[in-house]
CSV table of C-alpha atoms in Angstrom, one decimal:
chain,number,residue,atom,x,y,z
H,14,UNK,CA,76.9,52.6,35.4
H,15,UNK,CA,77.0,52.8,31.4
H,16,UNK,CA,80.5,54.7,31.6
H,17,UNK,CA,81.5,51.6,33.8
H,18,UNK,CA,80.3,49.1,31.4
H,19,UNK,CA,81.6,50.9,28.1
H,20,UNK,CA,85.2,51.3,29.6
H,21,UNK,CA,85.4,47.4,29.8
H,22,UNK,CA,85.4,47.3,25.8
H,23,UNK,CA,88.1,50.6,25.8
H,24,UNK,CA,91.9,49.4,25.1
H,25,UNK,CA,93.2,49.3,28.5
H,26,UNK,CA,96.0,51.7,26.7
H,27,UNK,CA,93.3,54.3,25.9
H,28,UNK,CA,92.1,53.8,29.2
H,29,UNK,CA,91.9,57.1,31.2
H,30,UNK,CA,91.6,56.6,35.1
H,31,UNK,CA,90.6,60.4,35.3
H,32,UNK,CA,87.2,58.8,33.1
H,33,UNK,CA,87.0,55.7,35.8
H,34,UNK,CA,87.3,57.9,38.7
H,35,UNK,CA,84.1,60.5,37.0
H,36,UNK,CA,82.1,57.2,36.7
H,37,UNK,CA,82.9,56.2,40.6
H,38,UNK,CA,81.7,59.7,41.6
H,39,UNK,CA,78.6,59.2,39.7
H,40,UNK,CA,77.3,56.0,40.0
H,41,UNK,CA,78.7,55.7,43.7
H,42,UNK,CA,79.9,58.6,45.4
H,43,UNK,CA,77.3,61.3,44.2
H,44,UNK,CA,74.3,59.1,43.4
H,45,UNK,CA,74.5,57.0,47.0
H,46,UNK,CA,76.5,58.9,49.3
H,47,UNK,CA,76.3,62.8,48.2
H,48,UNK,CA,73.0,63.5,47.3
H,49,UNK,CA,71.4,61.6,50.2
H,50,UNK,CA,73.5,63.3,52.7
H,51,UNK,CA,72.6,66.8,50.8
H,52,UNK,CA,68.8,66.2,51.3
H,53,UNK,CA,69.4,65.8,55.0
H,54,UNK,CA,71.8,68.8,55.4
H,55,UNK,CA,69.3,71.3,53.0
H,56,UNK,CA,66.6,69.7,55.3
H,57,UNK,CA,68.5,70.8,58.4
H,58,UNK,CA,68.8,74.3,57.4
H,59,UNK,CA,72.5,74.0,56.8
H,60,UNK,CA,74.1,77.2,54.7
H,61,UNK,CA,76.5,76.7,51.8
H,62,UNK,CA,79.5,76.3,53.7
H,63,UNK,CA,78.0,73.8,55.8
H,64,UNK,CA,76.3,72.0,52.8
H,65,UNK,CA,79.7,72.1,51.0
H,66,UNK,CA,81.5,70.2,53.5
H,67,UNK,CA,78.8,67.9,53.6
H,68,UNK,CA,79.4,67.4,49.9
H,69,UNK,CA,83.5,67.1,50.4
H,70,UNK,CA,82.7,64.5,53.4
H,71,UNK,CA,80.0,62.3,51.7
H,72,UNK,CA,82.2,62.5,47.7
H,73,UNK,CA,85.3,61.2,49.8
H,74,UNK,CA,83.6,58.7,51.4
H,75,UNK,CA,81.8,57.4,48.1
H,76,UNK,CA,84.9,56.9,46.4
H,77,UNK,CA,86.7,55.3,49.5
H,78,UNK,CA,83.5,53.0,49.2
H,79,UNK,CA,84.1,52.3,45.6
H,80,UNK,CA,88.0,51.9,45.6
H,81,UNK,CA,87.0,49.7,48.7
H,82,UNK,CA,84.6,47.2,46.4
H,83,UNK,CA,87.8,47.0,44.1
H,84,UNK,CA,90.1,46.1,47.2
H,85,UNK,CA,87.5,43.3,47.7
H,86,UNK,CA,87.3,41.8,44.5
H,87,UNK,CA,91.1,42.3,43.9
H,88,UNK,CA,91.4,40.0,47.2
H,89,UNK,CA,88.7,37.1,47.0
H,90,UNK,CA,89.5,34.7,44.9
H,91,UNK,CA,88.9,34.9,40.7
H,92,UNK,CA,85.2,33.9,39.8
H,93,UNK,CA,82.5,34.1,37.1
H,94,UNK,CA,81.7,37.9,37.3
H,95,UNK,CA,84.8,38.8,39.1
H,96,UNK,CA,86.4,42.8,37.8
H,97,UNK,CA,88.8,40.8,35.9
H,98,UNK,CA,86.7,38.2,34.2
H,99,UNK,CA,83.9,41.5,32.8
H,100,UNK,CA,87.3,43.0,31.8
H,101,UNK,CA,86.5,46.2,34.4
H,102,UNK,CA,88.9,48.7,34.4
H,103,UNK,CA,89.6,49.7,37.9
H,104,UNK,CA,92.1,52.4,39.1
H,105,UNK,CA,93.9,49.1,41.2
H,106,UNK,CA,94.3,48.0,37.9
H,107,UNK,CA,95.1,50.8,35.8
H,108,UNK,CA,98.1,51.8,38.6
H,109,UNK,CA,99.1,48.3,38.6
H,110,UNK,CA,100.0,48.5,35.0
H,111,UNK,CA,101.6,51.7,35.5
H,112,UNK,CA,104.0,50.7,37.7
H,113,UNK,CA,105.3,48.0,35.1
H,114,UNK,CA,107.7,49.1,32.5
H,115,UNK,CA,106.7,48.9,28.5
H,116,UNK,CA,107.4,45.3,28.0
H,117,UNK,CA,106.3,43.9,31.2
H,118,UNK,CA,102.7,46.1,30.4
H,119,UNK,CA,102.0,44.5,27.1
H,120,UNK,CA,102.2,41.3,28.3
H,121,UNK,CA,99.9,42.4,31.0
H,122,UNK,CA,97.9,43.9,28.3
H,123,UNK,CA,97.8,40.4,26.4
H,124,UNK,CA,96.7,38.4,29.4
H,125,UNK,CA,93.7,40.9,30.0
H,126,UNK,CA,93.0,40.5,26.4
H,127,UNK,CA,93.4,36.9,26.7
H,128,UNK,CA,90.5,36.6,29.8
H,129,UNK,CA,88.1,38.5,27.9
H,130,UNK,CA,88.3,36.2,25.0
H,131,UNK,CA,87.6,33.3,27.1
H,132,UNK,CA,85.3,35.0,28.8
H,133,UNK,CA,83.1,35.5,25.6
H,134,UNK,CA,83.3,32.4,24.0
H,135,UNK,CA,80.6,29.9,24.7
H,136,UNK,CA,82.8,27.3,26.5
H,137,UNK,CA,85.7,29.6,27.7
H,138,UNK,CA,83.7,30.7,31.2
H,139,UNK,CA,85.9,28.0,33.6
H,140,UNK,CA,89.3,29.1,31.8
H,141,UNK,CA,88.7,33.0,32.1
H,142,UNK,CA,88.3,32.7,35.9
H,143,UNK,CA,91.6,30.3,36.1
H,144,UNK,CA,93.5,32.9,34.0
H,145,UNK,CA,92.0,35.8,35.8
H,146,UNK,CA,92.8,33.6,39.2
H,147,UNK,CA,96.4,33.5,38.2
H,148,UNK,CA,96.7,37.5,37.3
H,149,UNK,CA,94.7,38.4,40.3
H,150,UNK,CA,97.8,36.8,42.6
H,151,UNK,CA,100.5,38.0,40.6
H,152,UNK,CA,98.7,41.5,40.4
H,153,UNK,CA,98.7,40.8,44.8
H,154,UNK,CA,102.3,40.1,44.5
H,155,UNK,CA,103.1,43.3,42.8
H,156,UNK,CA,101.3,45.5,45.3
H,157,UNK,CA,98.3,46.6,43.7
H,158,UNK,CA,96.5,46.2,47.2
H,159,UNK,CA,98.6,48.2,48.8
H,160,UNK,CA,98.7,51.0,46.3
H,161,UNK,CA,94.7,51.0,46.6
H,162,UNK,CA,94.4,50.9,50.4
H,163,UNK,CA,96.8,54.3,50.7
H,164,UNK,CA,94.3,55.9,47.5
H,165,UNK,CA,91.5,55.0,50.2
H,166,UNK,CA,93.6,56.1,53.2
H,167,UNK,CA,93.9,59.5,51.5
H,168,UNK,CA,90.0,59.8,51.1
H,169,UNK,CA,88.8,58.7,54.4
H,170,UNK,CA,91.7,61.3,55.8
H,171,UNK,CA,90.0,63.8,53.5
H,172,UNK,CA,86.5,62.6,55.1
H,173,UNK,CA,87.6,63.1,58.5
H,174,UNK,CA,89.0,66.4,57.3
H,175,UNK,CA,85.6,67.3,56.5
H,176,UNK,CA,84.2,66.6,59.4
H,177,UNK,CA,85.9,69.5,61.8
H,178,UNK,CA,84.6,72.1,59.4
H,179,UNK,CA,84.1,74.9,61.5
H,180,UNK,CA,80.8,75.9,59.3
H,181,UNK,CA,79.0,72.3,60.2
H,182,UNK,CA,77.3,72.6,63.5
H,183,UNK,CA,78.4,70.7,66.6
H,184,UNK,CA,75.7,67.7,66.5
H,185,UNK,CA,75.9,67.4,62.3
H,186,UNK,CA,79.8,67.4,62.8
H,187,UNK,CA,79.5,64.7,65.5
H,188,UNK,CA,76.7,62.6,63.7
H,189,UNK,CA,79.5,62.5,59.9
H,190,UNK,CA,82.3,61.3,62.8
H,191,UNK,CA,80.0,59.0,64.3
H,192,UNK,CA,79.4,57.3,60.4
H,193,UNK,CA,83.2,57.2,59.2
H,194,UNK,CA,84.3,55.5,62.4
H,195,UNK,CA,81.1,53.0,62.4
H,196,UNK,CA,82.1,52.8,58.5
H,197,UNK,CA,85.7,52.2,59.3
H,198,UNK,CA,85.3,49.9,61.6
H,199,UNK,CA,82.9,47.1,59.7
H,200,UNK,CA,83.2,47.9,56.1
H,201,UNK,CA,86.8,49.6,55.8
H,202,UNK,CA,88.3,47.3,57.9
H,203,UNK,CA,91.8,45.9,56.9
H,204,UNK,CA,91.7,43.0,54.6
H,205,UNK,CA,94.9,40.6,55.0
H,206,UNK,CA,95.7,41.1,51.3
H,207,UNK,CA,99.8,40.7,53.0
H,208,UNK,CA,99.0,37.1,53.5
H,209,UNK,CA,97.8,36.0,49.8
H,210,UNK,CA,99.9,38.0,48.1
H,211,UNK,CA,102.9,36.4,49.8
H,212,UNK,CA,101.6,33.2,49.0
H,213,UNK,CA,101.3,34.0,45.3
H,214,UNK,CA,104.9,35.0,45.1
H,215,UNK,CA,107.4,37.5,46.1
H,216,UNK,CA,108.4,38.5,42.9
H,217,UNK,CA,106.4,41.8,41.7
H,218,UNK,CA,107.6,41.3,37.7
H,219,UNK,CA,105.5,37.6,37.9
H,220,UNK,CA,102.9,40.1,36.1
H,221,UNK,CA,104.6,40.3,33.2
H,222,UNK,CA,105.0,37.0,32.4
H,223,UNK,CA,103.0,35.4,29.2
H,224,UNK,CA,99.2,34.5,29.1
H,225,UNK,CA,99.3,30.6,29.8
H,226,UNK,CA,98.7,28.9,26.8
H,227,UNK,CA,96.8,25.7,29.0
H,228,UNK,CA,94.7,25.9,32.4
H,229,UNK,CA,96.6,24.7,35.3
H,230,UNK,CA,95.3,22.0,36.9
């Protein structure tokens, strides 16, 4: 949690998603998901092999969990709070502004800049969430949903990977199958990020275009 808080003050140009992705695994993926399923499996009896693809199955799962909360934010609309308004740096973003080319990622870098100002003055609270409203769909419009749900594709295809181990025993094996497809049927299921991002535009360069100097009303 304190790497996650001190990247938010990190130039998002310094920004390192390798760093992100450590603080995922250890505030979400080791401390909720890994180390929970370890007690059961060294409480079972389970050997190293076993307890190692325990640990490959519950690490994948944390960070399909984590990427997940992203996806979610990235796709309900801008508020007080919001990833974009605490100036988070999430890998949705990060890839976002990756994908742009040199100018079209400073602007990109000005508008963050721009929210987090508002954000922390006393009376800017109402424009920070309409200017982190307005990058949030053009971020839509330029894919960044899609490019996180195929990150969390991979893991959860990593997760099922796991659970076919030949070294986990038959009911252990069944019991991590049971919880990804319970998992991916309520919490991983699709969100219809297609729909608002076509509404927010079709163009995928609308990201690069200037912070707004008013909030639209």
């Amino acid at each position: 949690q304190a790497v996650d808080i001190i990247q938010s003050h990190v130039p998002i140009g310094e920004e390192d998603e390798r760093t992100v992705l450590r603080g995922y695994h250890w505030k979400t993926a080791a401390y909720t998901f890994e180390g929970p399923m370890l007690s059961g499996a060294l409480l079972a009896g389970l050997g190293d092999a076993a307890q190692a693809a325990v640990s490959r199955f519950a690490a994948a799962v944390g960070q399909a969990y984590q990427l997940h909360n992203d996806l979610l934010d990235l796709t309900t609309t801008a508020r007080d709070g919001c990833d974009l308004v605490q100036g988070k740096r999430t890998p949705t973003l990060l890839r976002a502004r990756l994908a742009l080319p040199p100018a079209s990622r400073r602007a990109l870098d000005d508008r963050l800049e721009t929210i987090q100002r508002a954000g922390a003055s006393a009376t800017g609270g109402r424009r920070a969430v309409q200017l982190a409203e307005d990058l949030r769909q053009d971020l839509l419009a330029g894919g960044a949903a899609d490019r996180t749900q195929a990150a969390i594709d991979q893991l959860l295809a990593d997760a099922r990977a796991a659970t076919v181990d030949p070294a986990l025993p038959p009911r252990f094996a069944a019991a991590t199958a049971g919880l990804l497809a319970s998992m991916g049927a309520t919490y991983f299921a699709a969100i219809p990020a297609a729909e608002e991002a076509a509404a927010a535009g079709t163009e995928s360069e609308c990201v690069a275009t200037e912070p707004p100097q008013m909030v639209r009303t």
